[in-house]
XYZ file of N, CA and C in Angstrom:
804
model
N -52.357 -13.870 -14.003
C -51.085 -15.107 -13.023
C -51.328 -15.713 -12.430
N -50.717 -16.961 -12.118
C -51.035 -17.307 -11.009
C -50.821 -17.005 -9.348
N -52.018 -16.235 -9.005
C -51.142 -15.863 -7.489
C -50.727 -16.331 -6.756
N -50.285 -17.681 -6.638
C -49.742 -18.912 -5.262
C -48.540 -18.802 -5.761
N -47.590 -19.290 -4.429
C -45.939 -19.030 -5.066
C -45.669 -20.383 -5.175
N -46.271 -21.119 -4.883
C -46.743 -22.945 -4.849
C -47.771 -23.350 -4.372
N -47.978 -24.272 -5.046
C -48.775 -25.082 -4.400
C -48.804 -26.369 -5.503
N -49.572 -27.385 -4.707
C -49.294 -29.013 -5.069
C -50.341 -30.248 -4.393
N -50.537 -31.450 -5.528
C -51.532 -31.694 -4.770
C -51.009 -32.841 -4.267
N -51.429 -33.087 -2.689
C -50.692 -34.145 -1.914
C -51.436 -35.674 -1.103
N -50.602 -36.433 -0.737
C -51.945 -37.214 -0.555
C -52.340 -37.549 1.404
N -52.385 -37.903 1.505
C -52.353 -38.135 3.678
C -52.601 -39.008 3.938
N -52.471 -40.367 3.274
C -51.495 -41.812 3.984
C -50.619 -41.247 5.744
N -51.211 -42.059 6.782
C -50.759 -41.789 7.681
C -49.484 -41.774 8.024
N -48.880 -43.256 6.870
C -47.504 -44.412 7.063
C -47.155 -42.555 6.279
N -46.993 -42.097 5.441
C -46.149 -41.012 4.827
C -45.296 -40.219 5.894
N -46.190 -40.320 6.981
C -44.579 -39.082 8.028
C -43.837 -39.726 8.111
N -42.194 -39.820 7.808
C -41.228 -40.353 8.641
C -41.707 -41.130 9.767
N -41.692 -40.342 10.805
C -42.129 -40.470 12.271
C -43.072 -41.999 12.138
N -44.014 -41.789 11.695
C -44.916 -43.045 11.169
C -44.451 -44.506 10.420
N -43.663 -44.146 10.204
C -43.622 -45.480 8.502
C -43.409 -46.988 9.580
N -43.100 -46.810 10.649
C -43.137 -48.187 11.466
C -41.760 -49.122 11.074
N -42.216 -50.617 10.639
C -41.436 -51.636 10.219
C -41.623 -52.150 9.157
N -42.693 -51.236 7.907
C -42.633 -51.547 6.607
C -42.188 -49.751 5.949
N -40.914 -49.175 5.787
C -40.986 -48.237 5.423
C -41.014 -47.449 4.396
N -40.916 -49.121 3.214
C -41.071 -49.484 1.716
C -42.710 -49.212 1.466
N -43.370 -49.048 1.955
C -44.820 -49.473 1.816
C -45.086 -48.296 1.273
N -45.131 -47.164 1.535
C -45.031 -45.284 0.583
C -44.033 -44.936 0.641
N -43.169 -45.153 0.548
C -41.460 -44.836 0.560
C -41.844 -44.271 -1.270
N -42.233 -44.275 -2.372
C -42.685 -43.155 -3.607
C -43.005 -42.382 -2.721
N -44.444 -42.466 -1.989
C -44.465 -40.677 -1.737
C -44.373 -40.020 -1.010
N -43.776 -40.752 0.216
C -42.892 -40.178 0.550
C -41.795 -39.365 0.372
N -40.926 -39.786 -0.474
C -39.797 -39.404 -1.251
C -40.192 -38.178 -1.905
N -41.386 -38.167 -2.451
C -41.880 -37.548 -3.574
C -42.461 -35.862 -2.606
N -43.075 -36.438 -1.856
C -43.365 -35.571 -0.504
C -42.805 -34.905 0.300
N -41.640 -35.046 0.347
C -40.147 -34.260 0.864
C -40.246 -33.367 -0.318
N -39.752 -33.648 -1.578
C -39.232 -32.292 -3.293
C -40.219 -31.425 -2.398
N -41.950 -32.098 -2.786
C -42.521 -31.057 -3.006
C -42.120 -30.350 -1.838
N -42.285 -30.518 -0.270
C -42.111 -29.586 0.835
C -40.975 -29.221 0.741
N -39.511 -29.550 0.106
C -38.407 -28.086 -0.359
C -39.099 -26.901 -1.234
N -39.616 -27.607 -2.289
C -40.241 -26.352 -2.977
C -41.212 -26.068 -2.379
N -41.578 -25.948 -1.837
C -42.577 -25.183 -1.042
C -41.867 -24.014 -0.129
N -40.912 -24.472 0.840
C -40.304 -24.000 1.881
C -38.824 -23.254 0.911
N -38.707 -23.308 -0.983
C -37.802 -22.648 -1.411
C -38.615 -21.098 -1.592
N -40.513 -21.615 -2.116
C -40.600 -20.534 -2.312
C -41.085 -19.022 -0.858
N -40.776 -19.606 0.249
C -41.085 -19.214 0.906
C -42.603 -18.124 1.141
N -43.536 -18.680 1.709
C -44.751 -18.021 1.741
C -45.058 -17.503 3.134
N -45.613 -16.702 2.731
C -46.181 -16.159 4.513
C -47.169 -16.908 5.142
N -48.080 -17.774 4.252
C -48.763 -18.733 4.705
C -49.133 -19.513 3.554
N -50.072 -20.710 4.395
C -50.182 -22.092 3.380
C -51.557 -22.314 3.549
N -52.438 -22.009 2.276
C -54.095 -22.945 2.553
C -54.012 -24.312 2.576
N -54.442 -25.272 3.033
C -55.137 -26.155 3.167
C -56.054 -26.872 3.010
N -55.973 -27.514 1.837
C -57.915 -28.231 1.060
C -57.635 -29.450 1.596
N -58.772 -29.812 2.727
C -59.175 -31.372 2.945
C -60.117 -31.827 3.330
N -60.041 -33.166 3.075
C -61.618 -33.387 3.177
C -62.326 -33.816 4.590
N -60.711 -33.797 5.562
C -61.049 -35.347 6.361
C -61.115 -33.635 7.745
N -61.840 -32.159 7.674
C -61.685 -31.544 8.855
C -62.963 -31.518 8.793
N -63.325 -30.538 9.796
C -64.802 -30.298 10.411
C -65.369 -29.654 8.924
N -66.742 -30.779 9.430
C -67.170 -30.408 7.867
C -69.084 -29.643 8.791
N -69.867 -28.813 7.838
C -70.361 -28.447 7.651
C -71.328 -28.569 6.493
N -72.389 -28.964 7.151
C -73.519 -29.598 6.028
C -73.750 -28.203 4.910
N -73.487 -28.340 3.548
C -74.225 -27.735 2.757
C -73.694 -26.369 2.087
N -72.439 -26.645 3.287
C -71.466 -25.028 3.426
C -69.927 -25.122 3.138
N -69.045 -24.420 3.023
C -67.678 -24.922 3.034
C -67.601 -23.984 3.951
N -66.182 -25.087 4.714
C -65.842 -24.423 6.160
C -64.578 -23.698 6.389
N -64.128 -22.851 6.912
C -63.037 -22.462 6.892
C -62.619 -22.154 8.712
N -60.907 -22.556 8.678
C -60.525 -22.160 9.833
C -60.915 -20.797 10.187
N -61.234 -20.484 11.707
C -61.038 -18.828 11.978
C -60.975 -18.732 13.630
N -59.649 -19.845 14.012
C -58.889 -20.005 15.729
C -57.456 -19.704 15.632
N -57.383 -19.129 16.361
C -56.002 -18.938 17.208
C -55.189 -19.664 16.700
N -55.423 -21.145 16.859
C -54.529 -22.408 16.503
C -55.031 -23.616 15.759
N -54.978 -24.268 15.202
C -54.537 -26.123 15.193
C -54.019 -26.919 15.950
N -54.310 -27.634 16.016
C -53.681 -29.062 16.651
C -54.183 -30.480 16.445
N -53.159 -31.073 16.884
C -53.643 -32.549 15.934
C -52.819 -33.527 16.664
N -53.242 -34.809 16.632
C -52.379 -35.929 17.244
C -52.782 -36.980 16.166
N -51.421 -37.817 15.770
C -51.751 -39.224 15.074
C -51.145 -40.204 15.907
N -52.278 -41.457 15.891
C -50.904 -42.345 16.134
C -50.959 -43.604 15.839
N -49.832 -44.413 14.991
C -49.921 -44.683 14.011
C -48.636 -45.663 14.465
N -49.094 -47.120 14.392
C -47.782 -48.828 14.580
C -46.993 -47.750 15.907
N -48.237 -47.611 16.926
C -47.688 -47.459 18.125
C -46.674 -46.274 18.643
N -46.641 -45.038 17.550
C -45.686 -44.346 17.622
C -47.268 -43.088 17.293
N -46.761 -41.987 18.559
C -47.394 -40.843 18.181
C -46.899 -38.972 17.767
N -47.494 -38.946 16.868
C -47.429 -37.410 16.133
C -48.367 -36.782 16.432
N -47.796 -35.210 16.455
C -48.131 -33.984 16.982
C -47.888 -32.647 15.971
N -49.051 -32.098 16.517
C -48.640 -30.939 14.980
C -49.188 -29.886 15.870
N -49.213 -28.766 15.819
C -49.752 -27.222 16.450
C -48.889 -26.525 15.176
N -50.203 -25.558 14.843
C -50.123 -24.434 14.131
C -50.938 -23.116 14.069
N -50.057 -22.233 14.165
C -50.953 -20.730 14.091
C -51.776 -20.788 12.642
N -53.116 -19.643 12.844
C -53.919 -19.710 12.072
C -53.633 -18.605 11.134
N -53.945 -17.955 10.008
C -54.107 -16.732 9.655
C -55.166 -16.756 9.970
N -55.893 -15.650 10.458
C -57.116 -15.506 10.732
C -57.396 -14.260 9.585
N -56.760 -13.220 9.047
C -57.042 -12.771 8.313
C -57.205 -12.809 7.189
N -56.663 -14.276 6.301
C -56.464 -14.574 4.966
C -57.932 -15.314 5.160
N -57.653 -16.236 6.568
C -59.699 -16.752 6.476
C -60.714 -16.210 5.630
N -60.635 -14.993 6.753
C -61.950 -14.429 6.421
C -61.791 -13.483 5.651
N -60.570 -13.188 4.626
C -60.859 -12.495 2.951
C -61.621 -13.866 2.571
N -61.385 -14.487 2.484
C -61.323 -15.715 1.724
C -63.361 -15.990 2.186
N -63.844 -16.155 3.779
C -64.687 -15.880 3.777
C -65.363 -14.404 2.721
N -65.154 -13.223 3.426
C -65.494 -12.654 2.636
C -66.404 -12.653 1.071
N -64.427 -13.210 0.467
C -64.833 -12.907 -1.795
C -66.110 -14.090 -1.763
N -65.945 -15.317 -0.573
C -66.815 -16.262 -1.047
C -68.507 -16.225 -0.466
N -68.187 -14.867 0.307
C -69.713 -14.337 -0.152
C -70.682 -13.153 -0.773
N -69.346 -12.564 -1.471
C -69.757 -11.472 -2.603
C -69.431 -12.497 -3.134
N -69.984 -14.107 -3.922
C -70.220 -14.714 -4.836
C -71.087 -15.853 -4.757
N -71.694 -15.237 -3.770
C -73.029 -16.179 -2.664
C -73.344 -17.455 -2.886
N -71.999 -17.959 -2.393
C -71.281 -19.448 -2.125
C -71.684 -19.288 -0.248
N -72.098 -20.270 0.286
C -72.638 -20.777 1.635
C -71.027 -21.002 2.215
N -70.612 -20.177 3.115
C -69.407 -20.455 4.016
C -69.442 -20.565 5.596
N -68.788 -21.143 5.910
C -69.184 -21.182 7.756
C -67.655 -20.356 8.165
N -67.427 -19.797 8.876
C -66.016 -19.488 9.623
C -66.193 -20.386 10.695
N -64.773 -21.183 11.567
C -65.604 -22.272 12.368
C -64.227 -21.804 13.339
N -64.486 -21.408 15.265
C -63.755 -21.620 15.486
C -63.959 -22.526 16.909
N -63.024 -22.551 18.196
C -63.520 -23.166 19.481
C -63.067 -22.882 20.520
N -64.329 -22.686 21.676
C -64.007 -22.810 23.118
C -63.942 -20.731 23.350
N -63.330 -20.255 22.722
C -63.086 -18.751 23.279
C -62.530 -18.033 21.724
N -63.109 -17.181 21.380
C -62.848 -15.855 20.985
C -61.990 -15.909 20.162
N -60.690 -15.754 20.755
C -59.046 -15.677 20.379
C -58.220 -16.600 21.611
N -57.387 -16.122 21.970
C -56.620 -16.673 22.572
C -56.077 -17.975 23.005
N -54.982 -18.741 23.258
C -54.436 -19.915 23.571
C -55.638 -21.310 23.788
N -56.585 -20.373 23.716
C -57.337 -21.626 23.930
C -58.982 -22.253 22.452
N -58.406 -20.696 22.359
C -59.505 -20.759 20.915
C -58.531 -21.311 19.977
N -58.836 -23.409 19.402
C -57.751 -24.222 18.984
C -58.934 -25.386 18.140
N -58.842 -25.321 17.189
C -59.473 -26.422 16.579
C -58.115 -27.666 16.186
N -59.319 -28.992 16.016
C -58.446 -30.121 15.839
C -58.035 -30.358 14.825
N -56.637 -30.389 14.344
C -55.900 -31.130 13.132
C -55.954 -31.458 12.815
N -57.346 -32.615 11.823
C -57.127 -33.800 10.813
C -55.582 -34.316 9.919
N -55.409 -35.013 9.414
C -54.952 -36.803 9.440
C -54.714 -35.825 7.869
N -55.443 -35.030 7.367
C -55.242 -34.505 6.277
C -55.116 -33.209 5.449
N -54.772 -32.907 6.853
C -53.801 -31.839 7.127
C -52.203 -31.678 7.699
N -52.424 -32.370 8.872
C -51.104 -32.472 9.111
C -50.340 -34.014 8.703
N -50.318 -34.739 8.143
C -49.652 -34.861 7.005
C -48.927 -34.058 6.138
N -49.447 -33.555 4.871
C -48.643 -32.391 3.817
C -47.426 -31.676 4.698
N -48.069 -31.308 6.274
C -47.655 -30.202 6.365
C -46.704 -30.355 7.318
N -46.936 -32.070 7.386
C -45.160 -32.228 8.331
C -43.635 -32.642 7.706
N -44.078 -31.869 6.396
C -43.527 -31.546 4.837
C -43.069 -30.270 4.930
N -43.545 -29.175 5.097
C -43.852 -27.653 4.698
C -42.848 -26.627 5.697
N -43.118 -26.141 5.179
C -42.812 -24.947 6.789
C -43.777 -24.863 7.480
N -42.638 -24.001 8.473
C -43.886 -23.546 9.935
C -44.103 -22.150 9.801
N -45.133 -22.528 8.971
C -45.616 -21.012 8.680
C -47.484 -20.879 9.136
N -48.099 -19.548 9.399
C -49.560 -19.705 9.059
C -50.467 -20.394 8.379
N -51.617 -20.886 9.081
C -52.189 -21.381 7.733
C -53.545 -21.589 7.480
N -54.622 -21.616 6.535
C -55.741 -21.534 6.731
C -56.363 -23.142 5.890
N -57.173 -23.548 6.628
C -57.583 -24.375 6.590
C -59.221 -24.975 6.149
N -59.492 -25.567 4.510
C -60.477 -24.973 4.054
C -61.453 -27.061 3.894
N -62.325 -26.834 4.380
C -62.835 -28.429 4.160
C -64.185 -28.542 3.209
N -64.841 -28.968 2.211
C -64.977 -28.827 1.267
C -66.581 -29.545 1.729
N -68.004 -29.526 0.941
C -69.028 -30.070 1.226
C -69.481 -30.167 0.365
N -69.524 -32.188 0.063
C -70.318 -32.546 -0.996
C -71.773 -32.479 -1.166
N -72.236 -31.661 -0.037
C -73.814 -31.642 -0.543
C -73.777 -30.360 -1.538
N -72.552 -29.006 -2.133
C -73.199 -28.739 -3.124
C -72.105 -29.674 -4.398
N -72.848 -28.559 -5.718
C -72.078 -29.263 -6.799
C -70.582 -29.296 -6.978
N -70.396 -29.976 -8.276
C -69.331 -29.885 -8.211
C -68.876 -28.658 -9.272
N -69.750 -27.348 -9.862
C -69.320 -26.131 -9.905
C -69.287 -25.281 -8.923
N -70.317 -25.542 -8.267
C -69.731 -24.747 -6.908
C -68.376 -24.822 -6.286
N -67.958 -25.725 -6.657
C -66.104 -26.154 -6.402
C -65.510 -24.941 -6.654
N -65.421 -25.502 -8.160
C -65.062 -24.275 -9.340
C -64.574 -22.856 -8.326
N -65.920 -22.700 -8.205
C -66.731 -21.165 -8.138
C -66.214 -20.898 -7.078
N -66.089 -21.573 -5.757
C -65.337 -21.191 -4.258
C -63.948 -21.269 -4.325
N -62.928 -21.757 -5.038
C -61.353 -21.590 -5.715
C -61.158 -20.689 -6.191
N -62.859 -19.728 -7.080
C -61.845 -18.994 -7.476
C -62.333 -17.563 -6.438
N -63.151 -17.898 -5.245
C -63.171 -16.816 -4.064
C -62.158 -16.657 -3.532
N -61.334 -18.211 -3.603
C -60.038 -18.256 -2.989
C -58.589 -17.480 -3.497
N -58.587 -17.554 -4.728
C -58.315 -17.027 -5.651
C -58.179 -15.456 -5.491
N -59.787 -14.444 -5.349
C -59.678 -13.012 -5.616
C -59.220 -13.003 -4.168
N -59.350 -13.237 -2.485
C -58.915 -13.106 -1.852
C -57.190 -13.004 -1.517
N -56.901 -14.032 -1.881
C -55.370 -14.333 -2.349
C -54.785 -13.410 -2.925
N -55.491 -12.604 -4.266
C -54.873 -11.540 -5.130
C -55.349 -10.222 -4.575
N -55.880 -10.524 -2.910
C -55.935 -8.562 -3.418
C -55.167 -8.681 -1.355
N -54.343 -9.885 -1.265
C -53.757 -9.858 0.312
C -52.087 -9.550 -0.207
N -51.417 -8.804 0.114
C -50.177 -8.716 0.131
C -48.625 -9.857 0.796
N -49.666 -10.931 0.858
C -49.094 -11.072 1.289
C -48.094 -12.746 0.442
N -47.829 -13.664 0.754
C -47.069 -14.477 -0.704
C -47.485 -16.021 -0.223
N -48.495 -16.952 -0.413
C -49.564 -17.719 0.001
C -49.390 -18.518 -1.275
N -48.793 -19.941 -0.056
C -48.659 -21.782 -0.943
C -50.677 -22.423 -0.364
N -50.220 -23.063 -1.592
C -51.270 -24.143 -1.581
C -51.529 -25.210 -1.680
N -52.241 -26.039 -1.032
C -52.453 -27.620 -0.496
C -53.658 -28.520 -0.953
N -53.660 -29.246 -1.893
C -54.798 -29.654 -1.927
C -54.474 -30.804 -1.688
N -54.948 -31.782 -0.423
C -54.845 -32.512 -0.031
C -55.596 -33.713 0.109
N -55.354 -35.079 -0.697
C -55.898 -35.617 -1.891
C -55.871 -36.843 -1.872
N -56.580 -37.719 -1.527
C -56.385 -39.384 -1.592
C -56.917 -39.870 -2.881
N -56.928 -40.984 -3.108
C -57.925 -40.775 -4.452
C -58.800 -42.121 -3.863
N -58.897 -43.732 -5.025
C -59.923 -44.228 -4.882
C -59.474 -45.042 -3.555
N -60.641 -45.027 -2.959
C -60.639 -46.281 -1.573
C -61.158 -47.726 -2.128
N -61.205 -48.234 -3.126
C -61.659 -49.486 -3.231
C -60.841 -50.362 -3.720
N -59.634 -50.232 -3.906
C -58.117 -51.037 -4.530
C -58.049 -52.481 -4.033
N -58.484 -52.481 -2.451
C -58.028 -53.874 -1.993
C -59.029 -54.493 -0.924
N -59.844 -55.376 -1.009
C -60.910 -56.034 -0.470
C -60.615 -56.077 1.200
N -59.348 -56.756 1.096
C -59.148 -56.272 2.373
C -59.850 -54.335 3.456
N -59.765 -53.805 2.591
C -59.633 -52.651 3.395
C -60.632 -52.068 4.257
N -61.100 -50.980 4.034
C -62.471 -50.917 5.245
C -63.631 -50.586 4.329
N -63.602 -50.677 2.947
C -64.592 -50.268 1.702
C -64.522 -51.260 1.389
N -63.791 -52.817 1.156
C -63.881 -54.054 0.400
C -63.145 -53.548 -1.411
N -63.633 -54.194 -2.037
C -63.030 -54.692 -3.114
C -63.842 -54.168 -4.580
N -63.302 -52.960 -5.405
C -64.672 -52.338 -6.300
C -63.621 -52.124 -7.514
N -63.874 -52.615 -8.514
C -62.644 -52.470 -10.335
C -62.780 -50.921 -10.407
N -63.855 -49.896 -9.894
C -64.263 -48.602 -10.645
C -62.784 -47.950 -9.590
N -61.779 -48.440 -8.721
C -60.728 -48.380 -8.335
C -59.911 -47.413 -8.979
N -58.930 -48.742 -9.724
C -58.098 -48.667 -10.671
C -58.548 -47.809 -12.151
N -59.653 -47.884 -11.524
C -59.870 -47.330 -13.563
C -60.702 -45.739 -13.349
N -60.685 -45.902 -12.443
C -61.221 -43.811 -12.037
C -59.730 -43.573 -11.829
N -58.429 -44.224 -10.683
C -57.971 -43.819 -10.734
C -56.682 -43.429 -12.183
N -56.591 -44.289 -12.912
C -56.219 -44.314 -14.015
C -56.892 -43.132 -14.821
N -57.999 -42.662 -15.360
C -58.275 -41.167 -15.031
C -58.410 -40.409 -14.585
N -57.538 -40.008 -12.995
C -57.432 -39.144 -12.542
C -56.007 -38.752 -13.628
N -55.303 -39.643 -13.026
C -53.343 -39.570 -13.397
C -53.789 -38.962 -15.544
N -54.198 -39.340 -16.059
C -54.641 -38.374 -17.142
C -54.638 -36.857 -17.483
N -56.132 -36.895 -16.242
C -56.484 -35.430 -16.243
C -55.311 -34.973 -15.943
N -54.537 -35.673 -14.884
C -53.509 -34.227 -13.907
C -51.865 -34.330 -15.026
N -51.994 -35.610 -15.542
C -50.347 -35.328 -16.537
C -51.475 -34.057 -17.931
N -52.812 -34.378 -18.069
C -52.698 -33.484 -18.802
C -53.177 -32.056 -18.709
N -53.439 -31.753 -17.452
C -53.479 -30.460 -16.706
C -54.831 -30.366 -17.132
N -55.052 -31.236 -17.057
C -57.706 -30.695 -17.186
C -58.351 -31.442 -16.170
N -57.856 -30.542 -14.605
C -58.627 -31.219 -13.884
C -60.249 -30.471 -13.528
N -60.699 -29.959 -14.524
C -61.696 -29.205 -14.474
C -62.297 -30.078 -14.986
N -61.565 -31.816 -15.523
C -62.668 -32.862 -16.319
C -62.594 -33.591 -14.681
N -62.427 -33.838 -13.601
C -62.591 -34.138 -12.771
C -64.793 -33.897 -12.169
N -65.068 -32.608 -12.887
C -66.372 -32.520 -12.493
C -67.388 -33.198 -13.393
N -66.874 -34.250 -14.527
C -67.376 -35.007 -15.655
C -67.692 -36.417 -14.756
N -67.223 -37.062 -13.540
C -67.679 -38.362 -13.193
C -69.071 -38.126 -12.808
N -69.280 -39.766 -13.452
C -70.380 -40.092 -12.998
C -70.625 -40.247 -11.170
N -71.745 -39.969 -10.720
C -71.789 -39.892 -8.928
C -71.516 -41.688 -8.735
N -72.839 -42.827 -9.129
C -72.158 -44.297 -8.859
C -71.228 -44.209 -9.447
N -70.206 -44.422 -10.381
C -68.512 -44.331 -10.330
C -67.910 -43.834 -9.037
N -68.492 -42.676 -8.540
C -67.402 -41.754 -7.348
C -67.399 -42.320 -6.330
N -69.193 -42.899 -6.349
C -69.473 -43.810 -5.308
C -68.874 -45.427 -4.749
N -68.186 -45.870 -6.257
C -68.313 -47.401 -6.727
C -66.701 -46.719 -5.834
N -65.770 -46.276 -6.465
C -64.634 -45.851 -5.669
C -64.009 -45.348 -4.865
N -64.830 -44.336 -3.936
C -64.288 -43.667 -3.232
C -63.175 -42.953 -2.991
N -63.200 -42.229 -4.214
C -62.030 -41.282 -4.573
C -62.277 -39.789 -2.604
N -61.608 -39.659 -2.681
C -61.972 -38.231 -1.884
C -60.648 -37.077 -1.783
N -60.432 -37.197 -3.094
C -59.910 -35.808 -3.753
C -60.301 -34.793 -4.960
N -61.484 -35.280 -5.482
C -62.339 -34.584 -6.217
C -62.379 -32.917 -5.516
N -63.021 -33.038 -4.460
C -63.356 -31.650 -3.726
C -62.211 -30.543 -4.336
N -61.247 -31.142 -3.518
C -60.560 -30.151 -3.083
C -59.411 -30.123 -4.516
N -58.682 -30.744 -5.628
C -58.548 -30.648 -6.679
C -59.566 -29.506 -7.251
N -60.678 -29.625 -7.320
C -61.640 -28.854 -8.304
C -61.548 -27.266 -7.950
N -60.962 -27.374 -6.319
C -61.117 -26.223 -6.055
C -59.954 -25.230 -6.106
N -59.021 -26.091 -6.074
C -57.746 -25.942 -6.760
C -57.561 -25.405 -7.932
N -58.535 -25.859 -9.236
C -58.656 -25.116 -10.353
C -59.528 -24.798 -10.536
N -60.160 -24.126 -9.714
C -60.624 -22.971 -9.646
C -60.040 -22.036 -9.361
N -58.810 -21.551 -8.472
C -58.128 -20.569 -7.841
C -57.203 -21.077 -8.884
N -56.970 -21.649 -10.167
C -55.590 -21.585 -10.298
C -55.643 -22.064 -12.036
N -56.887 -21.395 -12.757
C -57.009 -21.065 -14.135
C -55.814 -21.989 -14.529
N -57.030 -23.114 -15.964
C -55.294 -24.156 -16.672
C -54.647 -23.095 -17.582
N -55.073 -21.872 -17.914
C -54.149 -21.373 -18.545
C -52.660 -20.676 -17.482
N -52.845 -21.252 -16.581
C -52.457 -19.985 -15.958
C -51.513 -21.818 -14.893
N -52.010 -22.429 -14.329
C -51.307 -23.717 -14.019
C -50.104 -25.055 -14.667
N -49.745 -25.029 -14.198
C -48.531 -25.264 -15.027
C -48.391 -27.270 -13.927
N -48.225 -28.109 -14.506
C -48.283 -29.093 -13.824
C -47.744 -31.013 -13.678
N -46.619 -30.270 -12.774
C -45.942 -31.695 -13.232
C -46.250 -32.887 -11.470
N -46.531 -34.046 -13.038
C -47.078 -34.892 -11.782
C -46.082 -35.804 -11.844
N -45.741 -35.662 -9.817
C -44.458 -36.894 -9.511
C -44.427 -38.299 -9.672
N -45.603 -38.426 -8.766
C -45.876 -40.168 -8.466
C -47.778 -40.426 -7.878
N -47.387 -41.625 -8.538
C -48.589 -42.643 -7.781
C -48.569 -43.172 -7.545
N -49.101 -43.887 -6.803
C -49.022 -45.407 -6.234
C -49.831 -46.268 -5.473
N -50.666 -47.373 -4.586
C -51.614 -47.566 -4.688
C -51.268 -48.741 -3.414
N -50.340 -49.112 -2.316
C -49.958 -49.702 -1.686
C -50.785 -50.434 -0.843
N -51.767 -49.746 -0.805
C -53.301 -50.978 0.163
C -54.037 -50.645 -0.374
N -55.500 -49.713 0.303
C -56.720 -50.118 -0.452
C -56.919 -48.579 -0.791
N -55.833 -47.749 -0.764
C -56.277 -46.372 -1.627
C -55.386 -45.440 -2.314
N -55.263 -44.742 -3.207
C -54.367 -44.506 -4.436
C -53.592 -42.881 -3.593
N -52.579 -42.924 -3.928
C -51.522 -41.990 -3.054
C -51.167 -41.420 -4.527
N -51.342 -40.016 -4.591
C -50.434 -39.566 -5.944
C -50.424 -38.118 -5.577
N -48.761 -37.764 -5.584
C -47.883 -36.129 -6.194
C -47.723 -35.343 -7.354
N -47.847 -34.360 -7.009
C -47.554 -33.332 -7.807
C -47.735 -31.894 -7.491
N -46.537 -31.047 -8.305
C -46.049 -30.228 -8.151
C -46.908 -28.814 -9.463
N -47.249 -27.560 -8.742
C -48.407 -26.925 -9.711
C -47.516 -25.336 -9.616
N -47.003 -24.851 -10.859
C -46.340 -23.840 -10.525
C -47.458 -22.715 -11.370
């Protein structure tokens, strides 16, 4: 049985946030519209907490990092507009995930900042978390950052630890895999152009449509480096947490209006 009340794969381009769309609201309008629908689905599921998998949070070399602060807060500035967000952290759930990861002998670090507890215990919230949470209900969160020093297989195993923690919890939990895809679609982007971007994203689309997320671990290292996706690791954790036979994916949209690919999917 799928242990999550609702799960999804979302994008995290900052202009998806309605407040930050600026003078070109059409640029990410397809993704923005589907993120809104996904947020409504999460709201309907009424989670007690939401786990967010992000590639842009606090990284620990060779370890999965899990937030264990009282709060998280962040700021994004885009198109001369400032957007801020603050959420409580479900520390009980965070520590339960770490315990189950330790049982599977996976390297994991619980991270905090400044003080052990209280208002000063607050970690920075990255855009990979802030963008999807803008559309989600205001409930406590746990943020997890994968580590690219470990194999794809370890990310699937870590997903099992997340699953086990949720199964032993008495709470209703939602799961968000915050994933953007290839970052070399446009020569004017920060990583330049490479034809691998379109090829990889087309393959990802087929993998999502066919509900075969485990196939993401089959991508060649040089191919990944050329295309520069940042979604593989979070999607594999989700795949480990929700096995294929329990996972039903509804692909909502894909677009690449700038230099990186944006994909939205609901998972039931």
